[in-house]
């Protein structure tokens, strides 16, 4: 029985939207602000933006409405195409929270879709605390300087500051001039209006890409990415962009992508996404940016042969830019050496299963990585094997059932480490484990490769890309049954991702058949410790042979050096060419 707003919030977090709306309707008494917010959130997540806007209007009418409420309403109104109302809401929010840059996005999107709203943008930004004149700052290009924006607030939501990407930059060494700001210039409001004028020609360019790209889609895209123009780039000539192409093409850039759905954020929801090249305007837009001359390289950790990116964007220009580089977050874990040899922990200690959550520590990641299956499998096996332990390096999600939460916190053989660990301590934790258990819905490569380098046997699902890393029965165990959560290509060329079944299963496994197969594979390994040792040695040897830190550090430097050379040559040849410095030249695509 639903008794409180917190219960409904849990339903929404578990993506049980119909049940959440039914519970809201059934609650007695007058609907208060918290319930209106939940209704707005639920309807917006369902894609029912007209209804969500109506619910949001009721929220905004409450004297206790916050700037965050205003921002959410502006976002919803943009999705409705109600540009004037969206701009008014965003302007109100910026007035209430001067200097809060997120309000620029709906303001920019509205003004780009309807240029008649430009004066409203100017007024809103002029009153947000800046005393600078409205002009685009000009800086002479710094030859060889690399711009790394991943620590800027607007980029952090895309996990751009992950140790994997930061580690790659660190690997370049002191010879590289890397500009990595952590905040926007204090006078950014003064730059919004002139920068919008600068970016405006991109609108016409994008709408000529495909009949799918109308002015509304172009405005949503350019308005979101316009934040990249506000940053102080230090006069750099090349950007390093992890996970998503956070650029409008104002400089040459290198993309490092992990999973394809992040390319389409925040335009499409990550947890349930469908990108049909024949229907999705953002496919045409992002494909054009990837094919453009200013995209100098695309770094992937998926194999080049049958790469997922090329299944979604079968373009020879994009294919020519792909380079395989393993993430460079860490070198061989402690207890292991660069040649791949390692001493296993002393015999007689407990047999340890290890589950790790993401560095980003979001609730959803626990479910994406198969945390429910790992915990429930351990509880079964702990009754059969007295020496088995589970190390759970993960915070517990708010939606986890009370039963499982109590089992985790109260079990004498579950070692729960909810917080991030220093790198050395995490490596020691890895090296002291026997099995790395992650029945994930999508490949999480960093931890998997770290485990293999440490000689820890991976027990994973058949998520896309796993077969390139783990050979079942040789370097680990691959349990089939999870290859359908994230797929790309096939006969229709569509990207599909749906994690709702995993997010909804908070008290037990989402798929009993898959779970039973996982438990059985773990049971077999617990009964055959010599086989675990054999596979651990094979995993370690394979990982060091294929993903040598030194080799991939050199490979990354080669890719970046080539991209920098291209950017420097282009900057030199275009000096004095006004078109190259305007949006007209940002999305040039050579045939």
XYZ file of C-alpha atoms in Angstrom:
591
model
C 0.000 0.000 0.000
C 1.273 3.446 -0.934
C 1.245 5.678 2.119
C 3.718 8.486 1.394
C 5.249 10.525 -1.405
C 8.525 8.683 -0.809
C 6.864 5.433 -1.861
C 5.754 7.042 -5.118
C 9.227 8.429 -5.730
C 10.481 4.868 -5.393
C 8.003 3.698 -8.014
C 9.234 6.398 -10.399
C 12.865 5.470 -9.767
C 11.961 1.859 -10.559
C 10.299 3.084 -13.789
C 6.885 1.873 -12.675
C 5.243 4.965 -14.048
C 1.700 3.657 -14.416
C 1.694 2.446 -10.819
C 3.084 5.787 -9.655
C 0.317 7.772 -11.382
C -2.332 5.397 -10.054
C -0.949 5.807 -6.544
C -0.973 9.596 -6.860
C -4.593 9.520 -7.978
C -5.550 7.238 -5.094
C -3.949 9.270 -2.322
C -6.531 11.050 -0.169
C -6.654 14.769 0.429
C -5.644 17.753 -1.628
C -2.579 17.329 -3.794
C 0.319 19.202 -2.200
C 3.527 20.513 -3.754
C 5.514 17.296 -3.295
C 2.809 15.259 -5.023
C 2.553 17.773 -7.879
C 6.290 17.515 -8.385
C 6.090 13.742 -8.526
C 3.265 13.902 -11.070
C 5.275 16.309 -13.221
C 8.378 14.116 -13.029
C 6.480 10.936 -13.850
C 4.662 12.427 -16.845
C 7.863 13.959 -18.210
C 9.729 10.663 -17.953
C 6.887 8.990 -19.821
C 7.307 11.521 -22.611
C 3.871 13.036 -21.958
C 5.179 16.583 -22.063
C 1.874 18.396 -22.567
C 0.475 16.762 -19.454
C 3.763 17.308 -17.616
C 3.636 21.014 -18.477
C 0.163 21.252 -16.957
C 1.388 19.543 -13.790
C 4.430 21.817 -13.782
C 2.208 24.880 -14.085
C 0.521 23.829 -10.844
C 3.946 23.477 -9.223
C 5.003 26.925 -10.412
C 1.850 28.455 -8.919
C 2.925 27.379 -5.453
C 4.782 30.090 -3.458
C 7.257 27.432 -2.327
C 8.351 26.592 -5.888
C 12.135 26.630 -6.239
C 14.519 27.603 -9.054
C 14.867 23.896 -9.774
C 11.111 23.715 -10.340
C 11.418 26.621 -12.761
C 14.237 24.897 -14.638
C 12.306 21.627 -14.941
C 9.306 23.527 -16.287
C 11.460 25.339 -18.845
C 12.868 21.997 -20.010
C 9.390 20.530 -20.390
C 8.127 23.558 -22.298
C 11.062 23.230 -24.709
C 10.027 19.640 -25.376
C 6.495 20.906 -26.051
C 7.814 23.479 -28.516
C 6.250 26.265 -26.449
C 9.245 28.492 -26.998
C 7.944 31.765 -25.584
C 6.797 30.167 -22.337
C 10.070 28.231 -22.070
C 12.105 31.417 -22.477
C 9.999 33.270 -19.918
C 10.395 30.449 -17.416
C 14.159 30.269 -17.957
C 14.491 34.039 -17.657
C 12.549 33.922 -14.376
C 14.856 31.196 -13.105
C 17.988 33.088 -14.068
C 16.663 36.167 -12.265
C 16.019 34.065 -9.157
C 19.433 32.360 -9.373
C 21.853 34.803 -11.015
C 24.841 33.136 -12.551
C 23.284 29.635 -12.702
C 24.335 28.651 -16.194
C 21.880 25.796 -16.720
C 19.115 28.322 -17.438
C 21.018 29.380 -20.555
C 20.117 26.108 -22.268
C 16.309 26.546 -22.487
C 16.835 30.267 -23.142
C 19.157 29.506 -26.054
C 16.974 26.710 -27.400
C 13.924 28.970 -27.404
C 15.721 31.919 -29.031
C 17.266 29.724 -31.726
C 13.889 28.182 -32.536
C 12.159 31.571 -32.505
C 14.619 34.456 -33.106
C 11.955 36.931 -31.987
C 12.834 35.859 -28.433
C 16.415 37.103 -28.706
C 15.707 40.398 -26.870
C 14.361 38.406 -23.933
C 17.644 36.459 -23.782
C 19.611 39.711 -23.798
C 17.535 41.173 -20.973
C 17.709 37.992 -18.916
C 21.490 37.706 -19.187
C 22.155 41.393 -18.649
C 20.440 41.151 -15.282
C 22.335 38.081 -14.070
C 25.194 39.827 -12.323
C 27.717 40.517 -15.087
C 29.152 43.980 -15.560
C 31.107 43.112 -18.716
C 30.185 44.407 -22.120
C 28.536 41.930 -24.434
C 31.228 40.761 -26.781
C 32.893 37.515 -27.791
C 36.326 37.365 -26.165
C 39.139 36.920 -28.650
C 42.332 35.057 -27.817
C 45.203 34.222 -30.088
C 45.419 30.465 -30.716
C 48.021 28.762 -28.544
C 49.900 26.516 -30.948
C 49.717 22.981 -29.639
C 47.388 23.696 -26.713
C 44.786 21.023 -25.920
C 41.437 22.010 -24.387
C 40.033 19.484 -21.886
C 36.599 20.678 -20.710
C 35.536 17.586 -18.781
C 35.719 19.204 -15.346
C 33.356 22.006 -16.316
C 29.958 21.702 -14.586
C 27.907 21.341 -17.755
C 30.063 18.396 -18.888
C 30.278 16.533 -15.582
C 26.757 15.111 -15.961
C 28.066 12.990 -18.851
C 30.743 11.350 -16.654
C 33.428 13.171 -18.617
C 35.715 13.529 -15.589
C 35.904 9.751 -15.111
C 39.420 8.582 -14.111
C 39.599 6.761 -17.430
C 39.521 9.977 -19.457
C 41.564 11.998 -16.967
C 44.119 9.188 -16.898
C 44.411 9.289 -20.671
C 45.254 12.979 -20.564
C 47.745 12.410 -17.752
C 49.471 9.790 -19.864
C 50.414 12.429 -22.433
C 53.097 13.737 -20.111
C 54.598 17.127 -19.363
C 55.357 17.874 -22.987
C 51.711 18.570 -23.688
C 50.059 21.896 -22.983
C 46.674 20.821 -21.561
C 44.152 23.498 -20.584
C 41.605 22.044 -18.140
C 39.397 24.730 -16.560
C 37.020 23.836 -13.741
C 34.615 26.772 -13.999
C 33.232 29.175 -16.562
C 34.515 32.764 -16.632
C 32.696 34.958 -14.127
C 31.428 37.236 -16.876
C 29.886 34.484 -19.011
C 26.387 36.082 -19.040
C 27.696 38.937 -21.194
C 28.817 36.476 -23.852
C 25.501 34.620 -24.274
C 23.827 36.974 -26.760
C 26.798 37.462 -29.101
C 27.602 33.765 -29.009
C 24.036 32.886 -29.935
C 24.363 35.177 -32.936
C 27.632 33.452 -33.772
C 26.040 29.992 -33.610
C 22.833 30.931 -35.439
C 24.104 29.958 -38.942
C 24.389 26.356 -37.704
C 20.600 26.231 -37.547
C 20.279 26.537 -41.317
C 23.153 24.120 -41.856
C 21.593 21.430 -39.655
C 18.149 21.688 -41.233
C 19.689 20.900 -44.635
C 21.209 17.621 -43.402
C 18.025 15.586 -43.551
C 14.254 16.060 -43.763
C 14.203 14.648 -40.226
C 15.991 17.707 -38.823
C 13.479 20.511 -38.401
C 14.161 23.820 -36.715
C 12.958 22.528 -33.351
C 15.427 19.612 -33.321
C 18.245 21.873 -34.509
C 17.439 24.408 -31.786
C 17.387 21.762 -29.064
C 20.778 20.472 -30.185
C 22.583 23.777 -30.740
C 21.031 25.329 -27.625
C 22.332 22.465 -25.490
C 25.839 22.609 -26.939
C 26.048 26.412 -26.843
C 27.396 26.095 -23.302
C 30.654 24.926 -24.846
C 31.084 28.387 -26.372
C 30.956 30.054 -22.952
C 34.071 28.292 -21.658
C 37.469 29.923 -21.682
C 39.313 27.632 -24.093
C 42.688 29.196 -23.366
C 43.230 29.791 -27.060
C 43.511 26.032 -27.680
C 43.262 24.585 -31.180
C 42.087 21.061 -30.281
C 39.502 19.636 -27.850
C 39.595 16.228 -26.144
C 35.964 15.233 -25.584
C 35.149 12.100 -23.562
C 31.842 10.245 -24.014
C 29.893 12.829 -26.019
C 30.640 15.367 -28.782
C 30.238 18.436 -26.568
C 31.109 20.889 -29.310
C 29.592 22.888 -32.117
C 32.726 22.440 -34.200
C 34.324 25.713 -33.116
C 37.690 23.916 -32.936
C 39.058 20.596 -34.113
C 38.248 17.836 -31.666
C 38.902 14.243 -30.679
C 36.080 12.087 -29.293
C 36.636 9.185 -26.920
C 33.390 7.242 -26.721
C 32.446 4.490 -24.307
C 28.843 3.455 -24.947
C 26.904 4.839 -27.887
C 23.760 5.951 -26.032
C 25.758 8.668 -24.251
C 26.265 10.348 -27.645
C 22.539 11.068 -27.651
C 22.272 12.510 -24.158
C 20.540 14.577 -22.903
C 18.298 14.518 -25.957
C 17.124 10.923 -25.416
C 16.764 9.033 -22.100
C 19.639 6.673 -21.337
C 17.669 3.960 -19.550
C 15.252 3.314 -22.438
C 16.553 4.560 -25.778
C 15.742 3.809 -29.382
C 17.713 5.488 -32.182
C 16.232 4.678 -35.567
C 18.354 6.260 -38.318
C 15.225 6.622 -40.425
C 13.271 8.489 -37.743
C 15.661 10.180 -35.295
C 16.852 13.713 -36.135
C 19.704 13.493 -33.648
C 21.165 10.557 -35.576
C 21.529 12.817 -38.612
C 22.989 15.673 -36.556
C 25.515 13.635 -34.586
C 26.504 11.658 -37.686
C 27.263 14.927 -39.486
C 29.462 16.174 -36.662
C 31.350 12.860 -36.546
C 31.908 12.980 -40.309
C 32.869 16.658 -40.296
C 36.387 17.804 -41.075
C 36.880 19.197 -37.575
C 36.377 15.798 -35.965
C 40.044 14.793 -36.145
C 39.848 11.339 -34.513
C 37.463 9.001 -32.699
C 38.943 6.779 -30.001
C 37.155 3.533 -29.207
C 37.833 0.595 -26.913
C 35.618 -1.689 -28.999
C 37.362 -3.671 -31.707
C 37.604 -1.862 -35.034
C 36.244 -4.834 -36.937
C 32.436 -4.642 -36.595
C 32.638 -1.579 -34.347
C 29.242 -0.554 -32.887
C 29.740 3.047 -34.001
C 29.992 1.961 -37.622
C 26.919 -0.217 -37.322
C 24.991 2.892 -36.347
C 26.879 5.286 -38.659
C 28.100 3.294 -41.688
C 30.160 6.164 -43.098
C 33.647 5.743 -44.579
C 34.679 9.183 -43.288
C 33.836 8.141 -39.732
C 35.510 4.754 -40.197
C 38.745 6.447 -41.291
C 38.929 8.315 -37.957
C 38.478 5.331 -35.638
C 41.437 4.309 -33.470
C 41.478 1.558 -30.845
C 42.976 2.552 -27.490
C 42.367 0.793 -24.197
C 41.350 3.151 -21.340
C 44.437 4.309 -19.447
C 43.010 4.725 -15.967
C 45.597 2.600 -14.195
C 48.575 0.380 -14.804
C 48.857 -3.178 -13.520
C 47.153 -3.473 -10.104
C 49.332 -3.947 -7.043
C 50.294 -7.568 -6.697
C 50.800 -7.710 -10.474
C 53.718 -6.687 -12.634
C 53.962 -5.290 -16.119
C 55.024 -8.681 -17.495
C 51.722 -10.154 -16.365
C 53.046 -12.238 -13.475
C 51.511 -11.957 -10.037
C 51.525 -13.736 -6.727
C 48.084 -14.949 -5.684
C 46.995 -14.287 -2.093
C 47.964 -16.887 0.480
C 45.987 -20.091 0.563
C 43.637 -20.653 3.455
C 42.011 -17.245 3.209
C 38.299 -16.903 2.291
C 37.312 -17.314 -1.344
C 36.220 -13.852 -2.424
C 33.694 -12.665 -4.945
C 34.042 -9.001 -5.895
C 31.354 -6.673 -7.222
C 32.197 -3.056 -7.944
C 29.951 -0.162 -8.828
C 30.812 2.739 -11.080
C 33.160 5.542 -10.107
C 30.103 7.779 -10.569
C 28.168 5.914 -7.868
C 24.681 6.476 -9.241
C 21.860 4.273 -8.006
C 21.031 3.016 -11.484
C 24.554 1.677 -12.026
C 24.062 -0.904 -9.283
C 21.222 -2.392 -11.301
C 22.882 -1.979 -14.704
C 25.853 -3.978 -13.427
C 23.714 -6.816 -12.102
C 24.065 -6.037 -8.385
C 20.774 -7.722 -7.504
C 21.858 -10.971 -9.152
C 25.250 -10.887 -7.419
C 23.832 -10.356 -3.931
C 21.078 -12.956 -4.248
C 23.490 -15.475 -5.812
C 25.896 -15.004 -2.911
C 23.144 -15.473 -0.332
C 22.341 -18.811 -1.959
C 25.949 -19.964 -2.243
C 26.925 -18.791 1.254
C 24.627 -21.512 2.619
C 26.599 -24.138 0.677
C 30.193 -22.893 1.030
C 31.432 -21.747 4.421
C 34.541 -19.974 3.115
C 32.962 -17.781 0.460
C 32.839 -13.988 0.973
C 31.368 -11.156 -1.074
C 33.138 -7.820 -1.285
C 30.531 -5.273 -2.336
C 32.314 -2.075 -3.379
C 29.206 -0.058 -4.066
C 26.725 2.267 -2.425
C 23.284 0.751 -2.060
C 20.542 2.289 -4.221
C 17.633 4.000 -2.518
C 15.160 1.670 -4.242
C 16.795 -1.523 -2.975
C 14.297 -3.583 -1.023
C 14.559 -3.496 2.788
C 15.058 -7.272 2.796
C 18.151 -7.166 0.603
C 19.476 -4.063 2.329
C 19.285 -5.803 5.693
C 20.871 -8.942 4.235
C 23.827 -6.933 2.925
C 24.460 -4.838 6.011
C 23.911 -7.705 8.437
C 25.620 -10.665 6.748
C 28.897 -11.627 8.458
C 30.533 -12.593 5.145
C 29.549 -9.571 3.088
C 32.218 -6.881 3.220
C 30.401 -3.721 2.244
C 32.522 -0.796 1.068
C 30.057 1.925 -0.002
C 32.533 4.739 -0.658
C 35.098 5.359 -3.357
C 38.493 3.967 -2.456
C 41.939 5.456 -3.093
C 43.469 3.900 -6.195
C 46.009 1.836 -4.296
C 43.449 0.443 -1.858
C 41.104 -0.427 -4.715
C 43.889 -2.233 -6.554
C 44.712 -4.225 -3.435
C 41.044 -5.109 -3.056
C 41.028 -6.317 -6.655
C 44.215 -8.332 -6.296
C 42.881 -10.040 -3.159
C 39.758 -11.368 -4.882
C 39.136 -14.595 -6.790
C 36.100 -13.865 -8.941
C 35.006 -10.566 -10.456
C 31.237 -10.986 -10.731
C 29.387 -8.536 -12.953
C 26.343 -9.891 -14.826
C 25.899 -6.510 -16.493
C 23.428 -5.264 -19.060
C 26.070 -3.109 -20.776
C 29.841 -3.534 -20.937
C 31.846 -1.810 -18.200
C 35.296 -2.291 -19.603
C 37.586 -0.533 -17.123
C 36.891 -2.706 -14.118
C 36.783 -5.862 -16.210
C 40.242 -5.259 -17.701
C 41.628 -4.294 -14.282
C 40.333 -7.566 -12.851
C 41.843 -9.632 -15.637
C 45.207 -7.875 -15.251
C 45.125 -8.806 -11.564
C 44.388 -12.449 -12.379
C 40.837 -12.235 -11.026
C 38.474 -14.459 -13.004
C 35.603 -12.504 -14.570
C 32.116 -13.975 -14.325
C 30.049 -11.789 -16.607
C 27.034 -11.737 -18.873
C 27.072 -11.737 -22.662
C 26.535 -7.977 -22.898
C 27.615 -6.478 -26.219
C 31.397 -6.311 -26.465
C 32.141 -8.896 -23.750
C 33.103 -11.507 -26.341
C 36.039 -9.326 -27.379
C 37.423 -9.429 -23.835
C 36.482 -12.739 -22.231
C 36.681 -16.195 -23.796
C 34.182 -18.400 -22.014
C 35.872 -21.251 -20.162
C 39.357 -19.945 -20.970
C 39.817 -16.471 -19.488
C 36.540 -16.319 -17.567
C 32.894 -17.322 -17.565
C 30.277 -15.747 -19.818
C 26.670 -16.403 -18.819
C 24.245 -15.926 -21.740
C 20.945 -14.109 -21.388
C 21.753 -10.400 -21.254
C 22.726 -9.642 -24.834
C 19.425 -7.942 -25.549
C 19.536 -5.000 -23.153
C 21.822 -2.996 -25.446
C 22.020 -3.773 -29.163
C 23.200 -1.889 -32.219
C 22.675 -2.685 -35.862
C 21.090 -5.794 -37.230
C 18.878 -5.674 -40.280
C 17.255 -2.379 -39.312
C 20.407 -0.585 -38.091
C 18.687 0.603 -34.910
C 20.296 1.279 -31.531
C 18.136 -0.124 -28.748
C 18.732 0.059 -25.029
C 16.216 -0.830 -22.330
C 17.233 -1.318 -18.709
C 13.759 -1.035 -17.222
C 13.565 -4.769 -16.361
C 16.762 -4.463 -14.306
C 15.672 -1.232 -12.622
C 12.290 -2.699 -11.694
C 13.758 -5.785 -10.014
C 14.719 -4.423 -6.597
C 13.912 -7.439 -4.404
C 15.063 -10.328 -6.578
C 16.456 -11.228 -9.997
C 14.828 -9.763 -13.102
C 15.245 -13.042 -15.019
C 15.046 -16.241 -12.916
C 16.456 -18.407 -15.728
C 19.509 -16.170 -16.165
C 19.976 -16.013 -12.414
C 19.869 -19.786 -12.090
C 22.534 -20.110 -14.790
C 24.711 -17.540 -13.001
C 24.404 -19.368 -9.665
C 25.314 -22.655 -11.313
C 28.437 -21.231 -12.983
C 29.539 -19.734 -9.667
C 28.861 -23.027 -7.896
C 31.019 -24.909 -10.402
C 33.892 -22.490 -9.848
C 33.589 -22.711 -6.074
C 33.881 -26.488 -6.372
C 36.927 -26.344 -8.646
C 39.471 -23.904 -7.210
C 42.225 -25.246 -9.491
C 40.122 -24.256 -12.490
C 39.750 -20.777 -11.029
C 43.513 -20.495 -10.694
C 44.022 -21.720 -14.270
C 41.540 -19.235 -15.698
C 42.964 -16.438 -13.546
C 46.438 -17.049 -14.933
C 45.045 -17.151 -18.474
C 43.083 -13.938 -17.925
C 46.143 -12.153 -16.562
C 48.355 -13.300 -19.409
C 45.782 -12.327 -22.043
C 45.115 -8.915 -20.487
C 48.772 -7.940 -20.315
C 49.397 -9.230 -23.824
C 46.492 -7.355 -25.402
C 46.179 -4.251 -23.243
C 49.694 -3.308 -22.267
C 49.577 0.053 -20.540
C 52.807 1.159 -22.193
C 51.631 0.147 -25.659
C 48.286 1.912 -25.377
C 49.870 5.001 -23.835
C 52.032 5.224 -26.930
C 49.062 4.552 -29.187
C 47.001 7.298 -27.549
C 49.879 9.755 -27.889
C 50.152 8.914 -31.595
C 46.449 9.556 -32.171
C 46.520 12.831 -30.274
C 49.710 13.981 -31.985
C 48.176 13.345 -35.389
C 45.034 15.224 -34.422
C 47.027 18.126 -33.019
C 49.134 18.360 -36.175
C 45.951 18.528 -38.234
C 44.467 21.214 -35.986
C 47.633 23.323 -36.017
C 47.911 23.142 -39.811
C 44.254 24.097 -40.188
C 44.657 27.034 -37.790
C 47.664 28.271 -39.734
C 46.026 27.963 -43.140
C 42.801 29.667 -42.044
C 44.409 32.603 -40.295
C 42.538 35.678 -41.429
C 39.718 33.598 -42.951
C 36.608 34.962 -41.226
C 34.470 32.096 -42.496
C 36.660 29.549 -40.690
C 36.100 31.440 -37.440
C 32.324 31.599 -37.893
C 29.662 28.918 -37.605
C 29.621 28.700 -41.403
C 32.886 26.792 -41.196
C 32.211 24.639 -38.156
C 30.396 21.797 -39.887
C 32.239 21.356 -43.175
C 32.162 17.797 -44.479
C 34.580 16.747 -47.215
C 33.283 14.268 -49.770
